[in-house]
Coordinates of C-alpha atoms in Angstrom, one line a residue:
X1 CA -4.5 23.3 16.5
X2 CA -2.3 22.6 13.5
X3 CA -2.9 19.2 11.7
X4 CA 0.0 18.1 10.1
X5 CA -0.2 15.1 7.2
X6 CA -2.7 12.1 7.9
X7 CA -6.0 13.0 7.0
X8 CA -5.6 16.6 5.8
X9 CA -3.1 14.8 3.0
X10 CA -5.8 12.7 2.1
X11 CA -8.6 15.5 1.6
X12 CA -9.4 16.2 -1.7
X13 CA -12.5 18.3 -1.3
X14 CA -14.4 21.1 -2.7
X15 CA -13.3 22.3 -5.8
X16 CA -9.9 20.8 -5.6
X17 CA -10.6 18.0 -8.0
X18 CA -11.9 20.5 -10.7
X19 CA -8.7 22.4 -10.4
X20 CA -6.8 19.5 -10.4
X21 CA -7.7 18.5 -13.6
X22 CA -7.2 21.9 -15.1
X23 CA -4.3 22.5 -13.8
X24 CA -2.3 19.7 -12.5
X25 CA -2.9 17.1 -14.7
X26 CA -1.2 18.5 -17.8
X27 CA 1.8 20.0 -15.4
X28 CA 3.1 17.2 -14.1
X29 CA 0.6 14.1 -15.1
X30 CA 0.0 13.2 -18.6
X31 CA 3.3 12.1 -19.6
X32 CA 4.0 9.6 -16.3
X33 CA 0.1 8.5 -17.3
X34 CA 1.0 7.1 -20.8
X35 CA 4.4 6.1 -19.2
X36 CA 2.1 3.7 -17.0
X37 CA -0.4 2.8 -19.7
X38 CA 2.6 1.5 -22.2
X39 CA 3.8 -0.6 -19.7
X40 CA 0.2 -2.4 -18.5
X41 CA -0.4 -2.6 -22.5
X42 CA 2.9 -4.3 -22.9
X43 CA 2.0 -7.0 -20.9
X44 CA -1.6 -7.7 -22.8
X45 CA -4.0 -8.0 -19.7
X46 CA -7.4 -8.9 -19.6
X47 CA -8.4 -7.5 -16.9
X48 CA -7.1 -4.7 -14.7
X49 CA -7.3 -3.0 -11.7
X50 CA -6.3 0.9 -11.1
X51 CA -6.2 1.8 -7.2
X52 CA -5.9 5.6 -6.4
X53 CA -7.3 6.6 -10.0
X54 CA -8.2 10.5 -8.9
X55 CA -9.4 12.2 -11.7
X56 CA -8.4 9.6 -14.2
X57 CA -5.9 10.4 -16.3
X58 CA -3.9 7.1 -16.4
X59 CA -7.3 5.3 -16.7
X60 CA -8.0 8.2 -20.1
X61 CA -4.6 6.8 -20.8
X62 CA -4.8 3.1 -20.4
X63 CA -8.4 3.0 -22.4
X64 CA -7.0 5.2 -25.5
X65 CA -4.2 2.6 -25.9
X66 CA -5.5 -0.8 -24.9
X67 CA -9.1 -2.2 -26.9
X68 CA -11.1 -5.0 -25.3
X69 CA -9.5 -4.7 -21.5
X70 CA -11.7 -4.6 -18.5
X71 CA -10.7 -1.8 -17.0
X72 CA -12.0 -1.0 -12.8
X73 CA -10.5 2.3 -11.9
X74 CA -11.1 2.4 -8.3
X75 CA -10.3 5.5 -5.9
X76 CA -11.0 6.3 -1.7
X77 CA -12.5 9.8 -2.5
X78 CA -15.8 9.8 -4.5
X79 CA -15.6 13.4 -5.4
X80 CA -12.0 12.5 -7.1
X81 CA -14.1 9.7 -9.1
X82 CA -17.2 11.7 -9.5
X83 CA -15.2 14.3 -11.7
X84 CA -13.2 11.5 -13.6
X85 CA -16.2 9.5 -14.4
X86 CA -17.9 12.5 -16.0
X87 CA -14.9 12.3 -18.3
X88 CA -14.6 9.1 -19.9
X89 CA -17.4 6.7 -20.3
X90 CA -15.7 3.3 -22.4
X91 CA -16.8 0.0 -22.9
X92 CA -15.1 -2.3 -20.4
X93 CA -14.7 0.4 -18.1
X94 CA -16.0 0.8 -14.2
X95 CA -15.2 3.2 -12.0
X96 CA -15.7 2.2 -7.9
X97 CA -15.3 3.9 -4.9
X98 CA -12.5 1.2 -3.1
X99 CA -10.1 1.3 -0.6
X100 CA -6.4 0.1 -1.9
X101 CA -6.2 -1.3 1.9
X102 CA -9.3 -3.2 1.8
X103 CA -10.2 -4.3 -2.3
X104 CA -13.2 -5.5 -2.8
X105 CA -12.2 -8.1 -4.9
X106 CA -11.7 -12.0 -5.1
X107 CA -8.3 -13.4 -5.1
X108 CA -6.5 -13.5 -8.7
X109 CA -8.9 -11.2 -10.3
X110 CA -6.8 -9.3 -12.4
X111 CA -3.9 -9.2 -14.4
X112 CA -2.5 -6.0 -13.3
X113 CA -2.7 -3.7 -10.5
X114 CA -2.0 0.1 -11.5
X115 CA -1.5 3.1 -9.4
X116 CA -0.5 6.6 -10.4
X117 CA 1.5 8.7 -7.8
X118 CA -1.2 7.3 -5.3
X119 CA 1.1 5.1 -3.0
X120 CA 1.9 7.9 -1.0
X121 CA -1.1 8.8 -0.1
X122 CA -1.5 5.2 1.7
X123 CA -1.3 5.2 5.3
X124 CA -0.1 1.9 5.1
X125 CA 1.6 0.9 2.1
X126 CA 2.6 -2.7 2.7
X127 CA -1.3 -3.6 3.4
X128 CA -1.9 -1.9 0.2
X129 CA 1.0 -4.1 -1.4
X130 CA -0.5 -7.5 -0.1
X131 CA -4.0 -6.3 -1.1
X132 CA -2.4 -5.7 -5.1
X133 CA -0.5 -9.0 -4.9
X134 CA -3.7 -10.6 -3.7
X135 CA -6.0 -9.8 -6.4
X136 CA -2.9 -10.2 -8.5
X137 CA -3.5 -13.7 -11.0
X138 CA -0.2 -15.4 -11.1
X139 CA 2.2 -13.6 -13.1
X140 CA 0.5 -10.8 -12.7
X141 CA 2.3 -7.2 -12.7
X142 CA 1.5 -4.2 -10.4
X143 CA 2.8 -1.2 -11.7
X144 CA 2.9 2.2 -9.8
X145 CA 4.8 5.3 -9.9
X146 CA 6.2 7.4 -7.5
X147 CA 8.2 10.9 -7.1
X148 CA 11.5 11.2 -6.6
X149 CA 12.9 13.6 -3.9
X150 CA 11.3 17.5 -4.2
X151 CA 14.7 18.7 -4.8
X152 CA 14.7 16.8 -8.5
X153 CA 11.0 18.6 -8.9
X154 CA 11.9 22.2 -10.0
X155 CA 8.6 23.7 -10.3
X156 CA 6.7 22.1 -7.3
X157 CA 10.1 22.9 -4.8
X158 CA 9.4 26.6 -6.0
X159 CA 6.0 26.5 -5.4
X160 CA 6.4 24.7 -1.7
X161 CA 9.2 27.1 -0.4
X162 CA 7.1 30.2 -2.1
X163 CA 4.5 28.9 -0.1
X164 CA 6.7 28.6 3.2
X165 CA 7.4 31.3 3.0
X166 CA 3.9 32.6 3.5
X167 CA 3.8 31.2 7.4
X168 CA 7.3 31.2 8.7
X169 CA 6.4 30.1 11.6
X170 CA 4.6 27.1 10.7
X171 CA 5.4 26.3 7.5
X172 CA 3.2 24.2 5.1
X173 CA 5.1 21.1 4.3
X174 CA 2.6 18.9 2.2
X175 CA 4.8 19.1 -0.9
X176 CA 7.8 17.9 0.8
X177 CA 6.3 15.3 3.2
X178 CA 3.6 13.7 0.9
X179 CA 3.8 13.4 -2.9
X180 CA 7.7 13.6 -3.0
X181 CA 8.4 12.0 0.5
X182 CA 8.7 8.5 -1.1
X183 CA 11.3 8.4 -3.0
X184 CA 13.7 6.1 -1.1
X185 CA 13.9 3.3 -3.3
X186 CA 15.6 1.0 -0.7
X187 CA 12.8 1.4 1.1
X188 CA 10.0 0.7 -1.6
X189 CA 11.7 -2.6 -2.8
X190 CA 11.8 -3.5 1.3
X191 CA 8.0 -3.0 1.3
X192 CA 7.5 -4.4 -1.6
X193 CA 8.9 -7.8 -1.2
X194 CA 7.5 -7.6 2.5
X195 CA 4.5 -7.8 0.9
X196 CA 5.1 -11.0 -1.2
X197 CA 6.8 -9.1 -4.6
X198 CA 9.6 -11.2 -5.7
X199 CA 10.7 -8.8 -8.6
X200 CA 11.3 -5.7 -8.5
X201 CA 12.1 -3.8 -11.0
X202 CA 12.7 0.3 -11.2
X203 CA 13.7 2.9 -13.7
X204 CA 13.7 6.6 -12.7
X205 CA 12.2 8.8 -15.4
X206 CA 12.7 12.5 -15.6
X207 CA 10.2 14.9 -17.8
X208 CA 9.5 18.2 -18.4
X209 CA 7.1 20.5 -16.4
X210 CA 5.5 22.8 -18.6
X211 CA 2.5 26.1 -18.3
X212 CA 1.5 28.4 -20.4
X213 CA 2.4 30.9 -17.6
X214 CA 3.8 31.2 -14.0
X215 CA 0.6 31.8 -12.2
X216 CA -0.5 28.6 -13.7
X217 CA 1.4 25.9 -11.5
X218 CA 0.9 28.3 -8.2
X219 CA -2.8 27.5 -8.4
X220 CA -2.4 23.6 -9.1
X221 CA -0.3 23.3 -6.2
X222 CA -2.0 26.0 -4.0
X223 CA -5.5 25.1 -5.0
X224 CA -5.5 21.8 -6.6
X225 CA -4.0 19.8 -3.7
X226 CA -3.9 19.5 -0.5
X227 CA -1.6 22.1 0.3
X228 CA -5.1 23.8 0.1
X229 CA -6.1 22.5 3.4
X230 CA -2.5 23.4 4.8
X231 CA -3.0 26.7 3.7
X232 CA -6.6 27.1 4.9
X233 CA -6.2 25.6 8.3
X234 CA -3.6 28.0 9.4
X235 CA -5.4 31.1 7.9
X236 CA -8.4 30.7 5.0
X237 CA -8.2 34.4 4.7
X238 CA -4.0 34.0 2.9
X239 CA -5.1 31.6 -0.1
X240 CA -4.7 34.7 -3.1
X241 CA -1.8 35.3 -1.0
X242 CA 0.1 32.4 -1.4
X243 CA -0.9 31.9 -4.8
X244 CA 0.9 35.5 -5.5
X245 CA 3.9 34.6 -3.5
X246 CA 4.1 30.8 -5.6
X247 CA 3.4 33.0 -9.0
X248 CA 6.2 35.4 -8.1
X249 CA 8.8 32.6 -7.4
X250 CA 8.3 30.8 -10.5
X251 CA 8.2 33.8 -12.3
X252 CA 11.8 34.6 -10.5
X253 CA 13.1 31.2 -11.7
X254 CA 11.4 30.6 -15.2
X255 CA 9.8 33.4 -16.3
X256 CA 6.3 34.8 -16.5
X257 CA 5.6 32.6 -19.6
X258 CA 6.8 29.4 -21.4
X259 CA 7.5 27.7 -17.6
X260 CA 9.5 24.8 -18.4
X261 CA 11.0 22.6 -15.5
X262 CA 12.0 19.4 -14.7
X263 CA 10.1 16.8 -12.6
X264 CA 11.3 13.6 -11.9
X265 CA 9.7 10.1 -10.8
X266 CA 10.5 6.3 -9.8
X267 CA 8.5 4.0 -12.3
X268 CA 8.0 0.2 -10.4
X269 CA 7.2 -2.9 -12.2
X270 CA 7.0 -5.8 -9.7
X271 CA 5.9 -9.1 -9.8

């Protein structure tokens, strides 16, 4: 039986954190994380929360730029927080296993509420919303990021139809359906003041996607999400396989070296 999103979206197992890091984190990541971190530094918090913190780079980002902030970086997966905790020890800083629909926190606890491309992944994103405005003090900001459409994402649409391609019959969709199917702002602004957000504020940010070479974003995507377990579940024996056929496309689009694409995201600020 094929399992398509729930869950499977959700799983990141195995060594998928170690090559997300490598990987993913400097092709489409580290910019969008010090986009977030300027904004929470902005507004001079005391205390703040990160929900959905995965390997950590916006927390990296947040502790290189702000001095004497209590920082929780919280995620749902432990093996996600296991890998990021092994890279930054900080004064101020705790990392916690937490469940953005459930926080285990008192009301008003923090000053901001962070979250980078991890509202997605939510399988209920107004609970989540309510659960940031909750531990929200008053005034308080949460600020989050999400991707715009997959067709403003150059490298990860090649990667995604490469990969398509691979099971024509039952074509992978993860890509598509998960980390760039939010990008309906209408729609985020709805949930968001559902939730108890009375200002909403959005800018859409495009950046540059960059590798050293082509092979280099068809493992991130391939092995360092879960497009993974897509891949796997309809045949664990066509991984190399779809990592050729992704390396092959980009290479048809941006060359074997020097891959330089755009990506596109929605940056919120609400209150």
């Amino acid at each position: 039986m094929t399992i398509g999103g729930g869950d499977l979206d959700r799983a990141f197992t195995g060594s998928i954190p170690e090559v997300y890091e490598t990987y993913l984190v400097p092709l489409i990541f580290e910019e969008y994380a010090f986009d977030l971190a300027s904004l929470v530094a902005a507004g001079s918090p005391r205390r703040v929360l990160e929900v959905a913190a995965g390997t950590g780079v916006a927390t990296r980002a947040m502790a290189a730029l702000m001095s004497g902030v209590e920082i929780t970086a919280t995620d749902l997966n432990q093996t996600m927080l296991d890998h990021a905790a092994s890279m930054l020890v900080a004064p101020g800083l705790e990392w916690r296993q937490a469940n953005a629909l459930e926080l285990p926190f008192e009301d008003g606890t923090f000053d901001a509420v962070v979250c980078q491309f991890g509202v997605m992944f939510f399988p209920d994103r107004p609970a989540a919303y309510r659960e940031a405005r909750r531990v929200l003090a008053p005034g308080g900001r949460f600020i989050f990021n999400t991707w715009d459409r997959i067709e403003e994402n150059e490298v990860p649409m090649a990667v995604s139809d490469a990969v398509a391609s691979v099971f024509p019959d039952n074509p992978p969709s993860f890509l598509r359906r998960t980390p760039h199917g939010y990008h309906d702002l209408e729609l985020v602004r709805s949930e968001l003041e559902a939730a108890g957000f009375l200002d909403v504020r959005v800018a859409t940010v495009e950046h540059r996607s960059r590798a050293s070479t082509a092979r280099d974003p068809a493992v991130a995507f391939c092995a360092g999400t879960p497009l993974r377990n897509e891949i796997e579940e309809r045949d664990a024996s066509m991984l190399d396989a779809a990592i050729e056929r992704a390396t092959a496309a980009v290479a048809e689009r941006f060359g074997t070296t020097g891959i330089d694409g755009k990506i596109q995201a929605h940056v919120v600020v609400a209150r």
